[in-house]
Amino acid sequence: MCDTCGCNITPGNEHLVRAGGPHAHTEDGRAAVTVLASLLGENDHQAAHNREHLDRHGVLAINLMSSPGAGKTSLLEATIEALGGEFGIAVIEGDLETENDAERIRAKGVPAIQIATGSACHLDAHMVHDALHQLTLDGVDLLFIENVGNLVCPASFDLGHHHNVTLLSVPEGDDKPAKYPVMFRAADLVLCTKGDLLGVLPEFAPARAEEHLRRLASDAPFTTVSTRDPASLAPWFGWLREELAAQRARTAAGHTRRPMVQAEGTRSGGVVHRPDHDHDHAGGGHHRHQAGGHHHHD
Amino acid sequence: MHELSICLALIEQVQQVAREHGATRVDRILLRIGPLSGVEPSLIESAYPMVAVGTLAADAELVIETTPVRVRCNDCGQETDARPNRLLCGACGGYHTKVLSGTEMLLANLELTLPGD
Ligand SMILES: Nc1nc2c(ncn2[C@@H]2O[C@H](COP(=O)(O)OP(=O)(O)O)[C@@H](O)[C@H]2O)c(=O)[nH]1
Ligand SMILES: [Mg+2]
Ligand SMILES: [Zn+2]
Ligand SMILES: [Zn+2]
Ligand SMILES: [Zn+2]
Ligand SMILES: [Zn+2]
């Protein structure tokens, strides 16, 4: 399903053009080279390819992030139960906390690819790319990627998905957005999970959690849910339906949407126009392709 | 500890630039990292020597410049300082702000020894 990526032939990046040209020199005679490339340029490049691949198949990809045990897999199980008849769903499992997360998903009748993350504390675009190769996307509308349970590292890596959904469970405390601003700022939607426990944990005030989120200049919707109370999941399902419709409209118009990831000097979230062979090298991203390791998808 | 994987990406980029310029040695690496990048400069500093061993950049000086957190308000137009967990407008207190600086994770600049120099 993949072609060799043509962008290693025409990198079209300013830095390469400058290479070999006259150098600025420091006082002690060294060559000073301005690079200004994101340290995650190579990851972002792969992510852009993953997204292209997903867009071509009309798939909406959602990255679920949270602390370990906040309820990502349980939410997926409940979502598959409720929406499995309405949409084609597939799951990429990257959470190492529970070995059998993929099994739990398959038990619901949905394809699930388990990424062997080893001791990695986050997923990256290359891992997701490998998983995509094992997945048949025909007939899939929604692809969920369950990230490693960790409120730090996953926030920095674009996987080629469209939205970040961050879960904050009631037992964790309502100040988590203030303690992990990078993660919560990246969220396109925050789900306050285990809402059924609010009665026994009155110290958790959803309004306060939302206030901490707003202090991060985030407009992301904030909703309290519980997998023990199916009715509470209605706003989540509504959000998924709306975003899937939006994804279809975008791909029909040749646009795509990047999630909010960090380092906006070189990257940013939101709708971007996607011309024919967009490699999204904006920001002077310096990158290269490992021989044979990089290709386009059909 | 994604700082290790970021260091691996860094050393790849550094070697690539050094090769393109025909450098015999990398003397200095300047990174620009913001508090909102999700990267901890001290962890980069401790991971760096491990990934640089045996490369042209093994003896390079690694300098990390921390960028300030700055926001611009969409409501009142002011540009103000902010904190990582408080990105509100410093003038009107509103939260419709755009982060101008503080999210960087950049390889900014390299100093190289070239054979002809
Ligand atoms: N009370 C309560 N427990 C939940 C809820 N959702 C998940 N859990 C429990 O939380 C634990 C971790 O859930 P899991 O879905 O595996 O979390 P993950 O590590 O984020 O995938 C399990 O024991 C679940 O039964 C909920 O809505 N309410
Ligand atoms: Mg799980
Ligand atoms: Zn591929
Ligand atoms: Zn490419
Ligand atoms: Zn980590
Ligand atoms: Zn203002």
JSON list of C-alpha atoms in Angstrom, two decimals, chain A residues 15-16 18-20 23 25-26 29-42 121-122 152-153 156-157 178 181-182 185 214-219 262-267 286 288 290, chain B residues 1-2 5-6 9-10 12-13 16-17 19-21 25 27-28 31-33 35-39 44 84-88 95-97 99 103-114 117:
[
{"chain": "A", "resi": 15, "resn": "HIS", "atom": "CA", "xyz": [18.81, 24.90, 4.80]},
{"chain": "A", "resi": 16, "resn": "LEU", "atom": "CA", "xyz": [20.01, 22.46, 2.14]},
{"chain": "A", "resi": 18, "resn": "ARG", "atom": "CA", "xyz": [22.35, 27.19, 1.98]},
{"chain": "A", "resi": 19, "resn": "ALA", "atom": "CA", "xyz": [24.66, 24.25, 2.60]},
{"chain": "A", "resi": 20, "resn": "GLY", "atom": "CA", "xyz": [27.94, 24.71, 0.78]},
{"chain": "A", "resi": 23, "resn": "HIS", "atom": "CA", "xyz": [29.34, 30.57, 5.99]},
{"chain": "A", "resi": 25, "resn": "HIS", "atom": "CA", "xyz": [32.10, 32.64, 11.06]},
{"chain": "A", "resi": 26, "resn": "THR", "atom": "CA", "xyz": [32.59, 32.95, 14.77]},
{"chain": "A", "resi": 29, "resn": "GLY", "atom": "CA", "xyz": [37.01, 30.92, 12.86]},
{"chain": "A", "resi": 30, "resn": "ARG", "atom": "CA", "xyz": [34.35, 28.22, 13.13]},
{"chain": "A", "resi": 31, "resn": "ALA", "atom": "CA", "xyz": [31.47, 28.09, 10.71]},
{"chain": "A", "resi": 32, "resn": "ALA", "atom": "CA", "xyz": [28.20, 29.18, 12.29]},
{"chain": "A", "resi": 33, "resn": "VAL", "atom": "CA", "xyz": [25.13, 27.55, 10.75]},
{"chain": "A", "resi": 34, "resn": "THR", "atom": "CA", "xyz": [21.61, 28.62, 11.51]},
{"chain": "A", "resi": 35, "resn": "VAL", "atom": "CA", "xyz": [19.33, 25.60, 11.43]},
{"chain": "A", "resi": 36, "resn": "LEU", "atom": "CA", "xyz": [16.08, 26.47, 13.25]},
{"chain": "A", "resi": 37, "resn": "ALA", "atom": "CA", "xyz": [14.58, 23.01, 12.86]},
{"chain": "A", "resi": 38, "resn": "SER", "atom": "CA", "xyz": [12.16, 21.34, 15.22]},
{"chain": "A", "resi": 39, "resn": "LEU", "atom": "CA", "xyz": [13.80, 18.53, 17.15]},
{"chain": "A", "resi": 40, "resn": "LEU", "atom": "CA", "xyz": [10.76, 16.49, 16.23]},
{"chain": "A", "resi": 41, "resn": "GLY", "atom": "CA", "xyz": [10.94, 17.24, 12.51]},
{"chain": "A", "resi": 42, "resn": "GLU", "atom": "CA", "xyz": [11.37, 13.62, 11.52]},
{"chain": "A", "resi": 121, "resn": "CYS", "atom": "CA", "xyz": [6.69, 6.34, 27.71]},
{"chain": "A", "resi": 122, "resn": "HIS", "atom": "CA", "xyz": [4.85, 7.62, 24.63]},
{"chain": "A", "resi": 152, "resn": "VAL", "atom": "CA", "xyz": [3.95, 14.15, 30.22]},
{"chain": "A", "resi": 153, "resn": "CYS", "atom": "CA", "xyz": [5.59, 12.65, 27.15]},
{"chain": "A", "resi": 156, "resn": "SER", "atom": "CA", "xyz": [4.73, 16.31, 22.45]},
{"chain": "A", "resi": 157, "resn": "PHE", "atom": "CA", "xyz": [4.31, 13.74, 19.68]},
{"chain": "A", "resi": 178, "resn": "ALA", "atom": "CA", "xyz": [-2.36, 23.12, 36.48]},
{"chain": "A", "resi": 181, "resn": "PRO", "atom": "CA", "xyz": [-0.16, 22.26, 31.46]},
{"chain": "A", "resi": 182, "resn": "VAL", "atom": "CA", "xyz": [1.57, 20.88, 28.37]},
{"chain": "A", "resi": 185, "resn": "ARG", "atom": "CA", "xyz": [-3.21, 22.54, 26.68]},
{"chain": "A", "resi": 214, "resn": "ARG", "atom": "CA", "xyz": [-9.29, 27.78, 31.02]},
{"chain": "A", "resi": 215, "resn": "ARG", "atom": "CA", "xyz": [-6.19, 29.27, 32.65]},
{"chain": "A", "resi": 216, "resn": "LEU", "atom": "CA", "xyz": [-4.24, 27.41, 29.97]},
{"chain": "A", "resi": 217, "resn": "ALA", "atom": "CA", "xyz": [-6.12, 29.54, 27.42]},
{"chain": "A", "resi": 218, "resn": "SER", "atom": "CA", "xyz": [-7.95, 26.43, 26.32]},
{"chain": "A", "resi": 219, "resn": "ASP", "atom": "CA", "xyz": [-11.35, 26.56, 24.66]},
{"chain": "A", "resi": 262, "resn": "GLN", "atom": "CA", "xyz": [3.69, 21.63, 21.25]},
{"chain": "A", "resi": 263, "resn": "ALA", "atom": "CA", "xyz": [6.46, 23.75, 19.79]},
{"chain": "A", "resi": 264, "resn": "GLU", "atom": "CA", "xyz": [4.22, 26.03, 17.81]},
{"chain": "A", "resi": 265, "resn": "GLY", "atom": "CA", "xyz": [7.21, 27.90, 16.48]},
{"chain": "A", "resi": 266, "resn": "THR", "atom": "CA", "xyz": [7.36, 25.13, 13.93]},
{"chain": "A", "resi": 267, "resn": "ARG", "atom": "CA", "xyz": [4.05, 23.38, 14.39]},
{"chain": "A", "resi": 286, "resn": "HIS", "atom": "CA", "xyz": [15.30, 19.89, 8.47]},
{"chain": "A", "resi": 288, "resn": "ARG", "atom": "CA", "xyz": [15.82, 13.29, 5.95]},
{"chain": "A", "resi": 290, "resn": "GLN", "atom": "CA", "xyz": [16.14, 6.69, 6.15]},
{"chain": "B", "resi": 1, "resn": "MET", "atom": "CA", "xyz": [11.71, 9.96, 29.48]},
{"chain": "B", "resi": 2, "resn": "HIS", "atom": "CA", "xyz": [11.11, 11.09, 25.94]},
{"chain": "B", "resi": 5, "resn": "SER", "atom": "CA", "xyz": [14.35, 9.84, 21.98]},
{"chain": "B", "resi": 6, "resn": "ILE", "atom": "CA", "xyz": [14.51, 13.59, 21.39]},
{"chain": "B", "resi": 9, "resn": "ALA", "atom": "CA", "xyz": [16.62, 12.83, 16.86]},
{"chain": "B", "resi": 10, "resn": "LEU", "atom": "CA", "xyz": [18.86, 15.77, 17.76]},
{"chain": "B", "resi": 12, "resn": "GLU", "atom": "CA", "xyz": [20.74, 12.65, 13.78]},
{"chain": "B", "resi": 13, "resn": "GLN", "atom": "CA", "xyz": [19.96, 16.21, 12.72]},
{"chain": "B", "resi": 16, "resn": "GLN", "atom": "CA", "xyz": [23.18, 15.46, 8.93]},
{"chain": "B", "resi": 17, "resn": "VAL", "atom": "CA", "xyz": [23.93, 19.20, 8.95]},
{"chain": "B", "resi": 19, "resn": "ARG", "atom": "CA", "xyz": [27.87, 16.13, 6.80]},
{"chain": "B", "resi": 20, "resn": "GLU", "atom": "CA", "xyz": [26.13, 18.52, 4.41]},
{"chain": "B", "resi": 21, "resn": "HIS", "atom": "CA", "xyz": [28.69, 21.16, 5.32]},
{"chain": "B", "resi": 25, "resn": "ARG", "atom": "CA", "xyz": [33.87, 18.50, 14.04]},
{"chain": "B", "resi": 27, "resn": "ASP", "atom": "CA", "xyz": [31.96, 22.52, 18.33]},
{"chain": "B", "resi": 28, "resn": "ARG", "atom": "CA", "xyz": [28.78, 23.97, 19.69]},
{"chain": "B", "resi": 31, "resn": "LEU", "atom": "CA", "xyz": [18.98, 24.57, 21.35]},
{"chain": "B", "resi": 32, "resn": "ARG", "atom": "CA", "xyz": [16.03, 26.81, 22.04]},
{"chain": "B", "resi": 33, "resn": "ILE", "atom": "CA", "xyz": [13.55, 25.16, 24.38]},
{"chain": "B", "resi": 35, "resn": "PRO", "atom": "CA", "xyz": [8.76, 25.70, 29.21]},
{"chain": "B", "resi": 36, "resn": "LEU", "atom": "CA", "xyz": [5.66, 24.65, 27.22]},
{"chain": "B", "resi": 37, "resn": "SER", "atom": "CA", "xyz": [7.52, 22.28, 24.91]},
{"chain": "B", "resi": 38, "resn": "GLY", "atom": "CA", "xyz": [7.16, 19.32, 27.23]},
{"chain": "B", "resi": 39, "resn": "VAL", "atom": "CA", "xyz": [10.93, 18.90, 27.21]},
{"chain": "B", "resi": 44, "resn": "ILE", "atom": "CA", "xyz": [18.37, 16.69, 27.56]},
{"chain": "B", "resi": 84, "resn": "PRO", "atom": "CA", "xyz": [3.12, 27.75, 31.86]},
{"chain": "B", "resi": 85, "resn": "ASN", "atom": "CA", "xyz": [-0.01, 27.00, 33.88]},
{"chain": "B", "resi": 86, "resn": "ARG", "atom": "CA", "xyz": [-1.45, 30.49, 33.65]},
{"chain": "B", "resi": 87, "resn": "LEU", "atom": "CA", "xyz": [-1.64, 31.61, 30.04]},
{"chain": "B", "resi": 88, "resn": "LEU", "atom": "CA", "xyz": [-4.21, 34.34, 30.61]},
{"chain": "B", "resi": 95, "resn": "TYR", "atom": "CA", "xyz": [-8.23, 33.49, 28.21]},
{"chain": "B", "resi": 96, "resn": "HIS", "atom": "CA", "xyz": [-8.54, 34.09, 24.49]},
{"chain": "B", "resi": 97, "resn": "THR", "atom": "CA", "xyz": [-4.80, 34.30, 24.11]},
{"chain": "B", "resi": 99, "resn": "VAL", "atom": "CA", "xyz": [1.05, 31.73, 22.88]},
{"chain": "B", "resi": 103, "resn": "THR", "atom": "CA", "xyz": [6.64, 26.20, 23.11]},
{"chain": "B", "resi": 104, "resn": "GLU", "atom": "CA", "xyz": [9.91, 26.03, 21.14]},
{"chain": "B", "resi": 105, "resn": "MET", "atom": "CA", "xyz": [11.85, 22.81, 20.76]},
{"chain": "B", "resi": 106, "resn": "LEU", "atom": "CA", "xyz": [14.41, 23.90, 18.21]},
{"chain": "B", "resi": 107, "resn": "LEU", "atom": "CA", "xyz": [17.87, 23.11, 17.02]},
{"chain": "B", "resi": 108, "resn": "ALA", "atom": "CA", "xyz": [18.73, 26.77, 16.53]},
{"chain": "B", "resi": 109, "resn": "ASN", "atom": "CA", "xyz": [22.38, 26.96, 15.57]},
{"chain": "B", "resi": 110, "resn": "LEU", "atom": "CA", "xyz": [25.57, 24.94, 15.12]},
{"chain": "B", "resi": 111, "resn": "GLU", "atom": "CA", "xyz": [29.23, 25.88, 15.16]},
{"chain": "B", "resi": 112, "resn": "LEU", "atom": "CA", "xyz": [31.31, 23.62, 12.98]},
{"chain": "B", "resi": 113, "resn": "THR", "atom": "CA", "xyz": [34.96, 23.15, 12.17]},
{"chain": "B", "resi": 114, "resn": "LEU", "atom": "CA", "xyz": [35.37, 22.93, 8.40]},
{"chain": "B", "resi": 117, "resn": "ASP", "atom": "CA", "xyz": [38.81, 26.98, 7.77]}
]
